[in-house]
Amino acid sequence: MRLWETPMLFPKLEERLRLAQLKLDHATSENIVELCRQYLALLAEYRTELYKLPGTPGINLYAESPLSSEEIDTARKEVRALIEQTTQKRNRITALLRSFTAVSGYEAVETLNRRKYEGHDSWELRASGVRFSGGADTDRMSIQEAVAVASLLRREDYIIQNAVVEHLQTQ
């Protein structure tokens, strides 16, 4: 269940979350990093609002409330479940974003080899940069270039994987 499929507590914010999730679902390799960041900001805002709920008179057991203690307990459980869903989504998107932006030289080489970048699966990390085994110095790229290429390849892999999953779900 997506967060925005739950009963609406904050309609405007939940609509913004829904739209951000849709944009992220249809992201491109060029805009996915920014869309992840925007979605994380909205998730943080939503989570903050959820944390404020237990202190409202309708949910707080210690305040006088027209709700029975069972209704208050149910409301608290629902808010806790929403907080947990939001936290899980935030952690997943944070990990996804990190996989695109925090690529080491070793991880870049691993990605280049897995994708057989430029037809080679023997890329090596060296002090002078990254090149495929047996390649000339002209075939070398800087570590920073290799990291940028690997980041792009990872984003492309994610976009393709996401499109396949979406296609299978519509079948």
PDB file of C-alpha atoms in Angstrom:
ATOM      1  CA  MET A   1       0.000   0.000   0.000  1.00  0.00           C
ATOM      2  CA  ARG A   2       1.302   3.429  -0.893  1.00  0.00           C
ATOM      3  CA  LEU A   3       1.187   6.131   1.722  1.00  0.00           C
ATOM      4  CA  TRP A   4      -1.276   8.191  -0.252  1.00  0.00           C
ATOM      5  CA  GLU A   5      -3.735   5.277  -0.451  1.00  0.00           C
ATOM      6  CA  THR A   6      -4.403   5.528   3.278  1.00  0.00           C
ATOM      7  CA  PRO A   7      -7.185   7.676   4.737  1.00  0.00           C
ATOM      8  CA  MET A   8      -6.329  11.322   4.228  1.00  0.00           C
ATOM      9  CA  LEU A   9      -5.085  13.076   7.325  1.00  0.00           C
ATOM     10  CA  PHE A  10      -3.316  15.892   5.470  1.00  0.00           C
ATOM     11  CA  PRO A  11      -4.998  16.084   2.035  1.00  0.00           C
ATOM     12  CA  LYS A  12      -2.741  18.743   0.471  1.00  0.00           C
ATOM     13  CA  LEU A  13       0.476  17.154   1.686  1.00  0.00           C
ATOM     14  CA  GLU A  14      -0.703  13.661   0.772  1.00  0.00           C
ATOM     15  CA  GLU A  15      -1.589  14.860  -2.737  1.00  0.00           C
ATOM     16  CA  ARG A  16       1.911  16.328  -3.093  1.00  0.00           C
ATOM     17  CA  LEU A  17       3.321  12.980  -1.912  1.00  0.00           C
ATOM     18  CA  ARG A  18       1.169  11.115  -4.424  1.00  0.00           C
ATOM     19  CA  LEU A  19       2.349  13.328  -7.271  1.00  0.00           C
ATOM     20  CA  ALA A  20       5.988  13.066  -6.162  1.00  0.00           C
ATOM     21  CA  GLN A  21       5.693   9.257  -6.071  1.00  0.00           C
ATOM     22  CA  LEU A  22       4.203   9.243  -9.581  1.00  0.00           C
ATOM     23  CA  LYS A  23       7.014  11.460 -10.870  1.00  0.00           C
ATOM     24  CA  LEU A  24       9.564   9.162  -9.242  1.00  0.00           C
ATOM     25  CA  ASP A  25       7.874   6.122 -10.784  1.00  0.00           C
ATOM     26  CA  HIS A  26       8.327   7.720 -14.218  1.00  0.00           C
ATOM     27  CA  ALA A  27      11.732   9.290 -13.644  1.00  0.00           C
ATOM     28  CA  THR A  28      14.503   9.381 -16.204  1.00  0.00           C
ATOM     29  CA  SER A  29      18.185   8.809 -15.592  1.00  0.00           C
ATOM     30  CA  GLU A  30      18.628  12.583 -15.880  1.00  0.00           C
ATOM     31  CA  ASN A  31      16.081  13.612 -13.232  1.00  0.00           C
ATOM     32  CA  ILE A  32      15.856  10.696 -10.796  1.00  0.00           C
ATOM     33  CA  VAL A  33      18.393  12.095  -8.315  1.00  0.00           C
ATOM     34  CA  GLU A  34      16.504  15.377  -7.987  1.00  0.00           C
ATOM     35  CA  LEU A  35      13.141  13.586  -7.788  1.00  0.00           C
ATOM     36  CA  CYS A  36      14.488  11.339  -5.010  1.00  0.00           C
ATOM     37  CA  ARG A  37      15.604  14.421  -3.083  1.00  0.00           C
ATOM     38  CA  GLN A  38      12.230  16.115  -3.523  1.00  0.00           C
ATOM     39  CA  TYR A  39      10.380  12.990  -2.445  1.00  0.00           C
ATOM     40  CA  LEU A  40      12.597  12.612   0.627  1.00  0.00           C
ATOM     41  CA  ALA A  41      11.837  16.199   1.628  1.00  0.00           C
ATOM     42  CA  LEU A  42       8.100  15.535   1.353  1.00  0.00           C
ATOM     43  CA  LEU A  43       8.397  12.296   3.314  1.00  0.00           C
ATOM     44  CA  ALA A  44      10.226  14.179   6.069  1.00  0.00           C
ATOM     45  CA  GLU A  45       7.497  16.823   6.139  1.00  0.00           C
ATOM     46  CA  TYR A  46       4.780  14.133   6.256  1.00  0.00           C
ATOM     47  CA  ARG A  47       6.569  12.233   9.020  1.00  0.00           C
ATOM     48  CA  THR A  48       6.906  15.429  11.062  1.00  0.00           C
ATOM     49  CA  GLU A  49       3.168  16.044  10.744  1.00  0.00           C
ATOM     50  CA  LEU A  50       2.414  12.460  11.781  1.00  0.00           C
ATOM     51  CA  TYR A  51       4.584  12.831  14.883  1.00  0.00           C
ATOM     52  CA  LYS A  52       2.514  15.851  15.871  1.00  0.00           C
ATOM     53  CA  LEU A  53      -0.732  13.835  15.801  1.00  0.00           C
ATOM     54  CA  PRO A  54      -0.408  11.906  19.076  1.00  0.00           C
ATOM     55  CA  GLY A  55      -0.409  15.231  20.924  1.00  0.00           C
ATOM     56  CA  THR A  56      -3.750  16.338  19.478  1.00  0.00           C
ATOM     57  CA  PRO A  57      -6.803  16.183  21.766  1.00  0.00           C
ATOM     58  CA  GLY A  58      -8.540  13.577  19.613  1.00  0.00           C
ATOM     59  CA  ILE A  59      -5.723  11.078  20.106  1.00  0.00           C
ATOM     60  CA  ASN A  60      -4.076  11.929  23.430  1.00  0.00           C
ATOM     61  CA  LEU A  61      -5.335   9.656  26.215  1.00  0.00           C
ATOM     62  CA  TYR A  62      -4.543  12.257  28.827  1.00  0.00           C
ATOM     63  CA  ALA A  63      -6.574  15.031  27.293  1.00  0.00           C
ATOM     64  CA  GLU A  64     -10.307  15.070  27.576  1.00  0.00           C
ATOM     65  CA  SER A  65     -11.570  13.527  24.407  1.00  0.00           C
ATOM     66  CA  PRO A  66     -14.944  12.562  23.007  1.00  0.00           C
ATOM     67  CA  LEU A  67     -13.323   9.342  21.755  1.00  0.00           C
ATOM     68  CA  SER A  68     -13.365   6.135  23.775  1.00  0.00           C
ATOM     69  CA  SER A  69     -10.057   4.693  24.900  1.00  0.00           C
ATOM     70  CA  GLU A  70     -10.479   1.946  22.261  1.00  0.00           C
ATOM     71  CA  GLU A  71     -10.915   4.543  19.510  1.00  0.00           C
ATOM     72  CA  ILE A  72      -7.887   6.453  20.771  1.00  0.00           C
ATOM     73  CA  ASP A  73      -5.836   3.250  20.849  1.00  0.00           C
ATOM     74  CA  THR A  74      -6.919   2.426  17.280  1.00  0.00           C
ATOM     75  CA  ALA A  75      -6.034   5.944  16.121  1.00  0.00           C
ATOM     76  CA  ARG A  76      -2.609   5.696  17.772  1.00  0.00           C
ATOM     77  CA  LYS A  77      -1.942   2.344  16.099  1.00  0.00           C
ATOM     78  CA  GLU A  78      -2.892   3.777  12.709  1.00  0.00           C
ATOM     79  CA  VAL A  79      -0.615   6.782  13.194  1.00  0.00           C
ATOM     80  CA  ARG A  80       2.245   4.523  14.310  1.00  0.00           C
ATOM     81  CA  ALA A  81       1.684   2.330  11.226  1.00  0.00           C
ATOM     82  CA  LEU A  82       1.805   5.406   8.971  1.00  0.00           C
ATOM     83  CA  ILE A  83       5.000   6.595  10.664  1.00  0.00           C
ATOM     84  CA  GLU A  84       6.542   3.156  10.140  1.00  0.00           C
ATOM     85  CA  GLN A  85       5.499   3.094   6.459  1.00  0.00           C
ATOM     86  CA  THR A  86       6.896   6.575   5.979  1.00  0.00           C
ATOM     87  CA  THR A  87      10.164   5.599   7.670  1.00  0.00           C
ATOM     88  CA  GLN A  88      10.511   2.477   5.532  1.00  0.00           C
ATOM     89  CA  LYS A  89       9.853   4.474   2.365  1.00  0.00           C
ATOM     90  CA  ARG A  90      12.369   7.120   3.455  1.00  0.00           C
ATOM     91  CA  ASN A  91      15.009   4.475   4.144  1.00  0.00           C
ATOM     92  CA  ARG A  92      14.409   2.826   0.770  1.00  0.00           C
ATOM     93  CA  ILE A  93      14.612   6.110  -1.151  1.00  0.00           C
ATOM     94  CA  THR A  94      17.685   7.187   0.841  1.00  0.00           C
ATOM     95  CA  ALA A  95      19.421   3.912  -0.071  1.00  0.00           C
ATOM     96  CA  LEU A  96      18.388   4.333  -3.705  1.00  0.00           C
ATOM     97  CA  LEU A  97      19.708   7.885  -3.799  1.00  0.00           C
ATOM     98  CA  ARG A  98      22.946   6.819  -2.132  1.00  0.00           C
ATOM     99  CA  SER A  99      23.399   4.064  -4.742  1.00  0.00           C
ATOM    100  CA  PHE A 100      23.347   6.757  -7.427  1.00  0.00           C
ATOM    101  CA  THR A 101      25.457   9.394  -5.697  1.00  0.00           C
ATOM    102  CA  ALA A 102      27.942   7.643  -3.404  1.00  0.00           C
ATOM    103  CA  VAL A 103      29.839   5.450  -5.857  1.00  0.00           C
ATOM    104  CA  SER A 104      33.423   4.564  -4.961  1.00  0.00           C
ATOM    105  CA  GLY A 105      36.124   3.843  -7.507  1.00  0.00           C
ATOM    106  CA  TYR A 106      35.871   0.122  -6.742  1.00  0.00           C
ATOM    107  CA  GLU A 107      32.094   0.169  -7.141  1.00  0.00           C
ATOM    108  CA  ALA A 108      32.487   2.078 -10.412  1.00  0.00           C
ATOM    109  CA  VAL A 109      34.804  -0.631 -11.766  1.00  0.00           C
ATOM    110  CA  GLU A 110      32.356  -3.309 -10.629  1.00  0.00           C
ATOM    111  CA  THR A 111      29.510  -1.533 -12.434  1.00  0.00           C
ATOM    112  CA  LEU A 112      31.569  -1.019 -15.599  1.00  0.00           C
ATOM    113  CA  ASN A 113      32.481  -4.715 -15.645  1.00  0.00           C
ATOM    114  CA  ARG A 114      28.940  -5.905 -14.931  1.00  0.00           C
ATOM    115  CA  ARG A 115      27.584  -3.733 -17.740  1.00  0.00           C
ATOM    116  CA  LYS A 116      30.516  -4.564 -20.048  1.00  0.00           C
ATOM    117  CA  TYR A 117      30.968  -0.865 -20.614  1.00  0.00           C
ATOM    118  CA  GLU A 118      32.392  -0.176 -24.074  1.00  0.00           C
ATOM    119  CA  GLY A 119      32.507  -3.948 -24.662  1.00  0.00           C
ATOM    120  CA  HIS A 120      34.936  -4.710 -21.825  1.00  0.00           C
ATOM    121  CA  ASP A 121      34.457  -6.650 -18.606  1.00  0.00           C
ATOM    122  CA  SER A 122      38.008  -6.269 -17.344  1.00  0.00           C
ATOM    123  CA  TRP A 123      38.022  -2.693 -16.042  1.00  0.00           C
ATOM    124  CA  GLU A 124      40.613  -2.075 -13.336  1.00  0.00           C
ATOM    125  CA  LEU A 125      41.083   0.663 -10.793  1.00  0.00           C
ATOM    126  CA  ARG A 126      44.588   2.086 -10.755  1.00  0.00           C
ATOM    127  CA  ALA A 127      46.171   5.083  -9.078  1.00  0.00           C
ATOM    128  CA  SER A 128      46.227   6.842 -12.429  1.00  0.00           C
ATOM    129  CA  GLY A 129      42.565   6.123 -13.187  1.00  0.00           C
ATOM    130  CA  VAL A 130      40.386   3.371 -14.579  1.00  0.00           C
ATOM    131  CA  ARG A 131      41.043   1.378 -17.713  1.00  0.00           C
ATOM    132  CA  PHE A 132      40.277  -2.048 -19.062  1.00  0.00           C
ATOM    133  CA  SER A 133      42.927  -4.741 -18.911  1.00  0.00           C
ATOM    134  CA  GLY A 134      45.262  -4.472 -21.854  1.00  0.00           C
ATOM    135  CA  GLY A 135      43.937  -1.052 -22.783  1.00  0.00           C
ATOM    136  CA  ALA A 136      46.199   1.767 -23.849  1.00  0.00           C
ATOM    137  CA  ASP A 137      46.674   4.927 -21.815  1.00  0.00           C
ATOM    138  CA  THR A 138      44.313   6.634 -24.236  1.00  0.00           C
ATOM    139  CA  ASP A 139      41.586   4.205 -23.084  1.00  0.00           C
ATOM    140  CA  ARG A 140      42.009   5.368 -19.497  1.00  0.00           C
ATOM    141  CA  MET A 141      39.487   7.566 -17.727  1.00  0.00           C
ATOM    142  CA  SER A 142      39.884   9.389 -14.472  1.00  0.00           C
ATOM    143  CA  ILE A 143      38.366   7.859 -11.360  1.00  0.00           C
ATOM    144  CA  GLN A 144      35.916  10.768 -11.249  1.00  0.00           C
ATOM    145  CA  GLU A 145      34.840  10.059 -14.842  1.00  0.00           C
ATOM    146  CA  ALA A 146      34.421   6.349 -14.044  1.00  0.00           C
ATOM    147  CA  VAL A 147      32.298   7.213 -11.012  1.00  0.00           C
ATOM    148  CA  ALA A 148      30.116   9.538 -13.119  1.00  0.00           C
ATOM    149  CA  VAL A 149      29.669   6.879 -15.814  1.00  0.00           C
ATOM    150  CA  ALA A 150      28.872   4.207 -13.209  1.00  0.00           C
ATOM    151  CA  SER A 151      26.337   6.505 -11.564  1.00  0.00           C
ATOM    152  CA  LEU A 152      24.622   7.044 -14.903  1.00  0.00           C
ATOM    153  CA  LEU A 153      24.661   3.301 -15.651  1.00  0.00           C
ATOM    154  CA  ARG A 154      23.133   2.568 -12.240  1.00  0.00           C
ATOM    155  CA  ARG A 155      20.392   5.138 -12.823  1.00  0.00           C
ATOM    156  CA  GLU A 156      19.688   3.656 -16.255  1.00  0.00           C
ATOM    157  CA  ASP A 157      19.548   0.135 -14.772  1.00  0.00           C
ATOM    158  CA  TYR A 158      17.061   1.300 -12.145  1.00  0.00           C
ATOM    159  CA  ILE A 159      14.875   3.061 -14.732  1.00  0.00           C
ATOM    160  CA  ILE A 160      14.819  -0.041 -16.934  1.00  0.00           C
ATOM    161  CA  GLN A 161      14.106  -2.341 -13.999  1.00  0.00           C
ATOM    162  CA  ASN A 162      11.320  -0.049 -12.811  1.00  0.00           C
ATOM    163  CA  ALA A 163       9.777   0.039 -16.312  1.00  0.00           C
ATOM    164  CA  VAL A 164       9.859  -3.765 -16.549  1.00  0.00           C
ATOM    165  CA  VAL A 165       8.173  -4.150 -13.153  1.00  0.00           C
ATOM    166  CA  GLU A 166       5.521  -1.591 -14.107  1.00  0.00           C
ATOM    167  CA  HIS A 167       4.939  -3.354 -17.429  1.00  0.00           C
ATOM    168  CA  LEU A 168       4.568  -6.737 -15.698  1.00  0.00           C
ATOM    169  CA  GLN A 169       2.107  -5.270 -13.203  1.00  0.00           C
ATOM    170  CA  THR A 170      -0.115  -3.969 -15.989  1.00  0.00           C
ATOM    171  CA  GLN A 171      -0.233  -7.366 -17.732  1.00  0.00           C
TER     172      GLN A 171
END
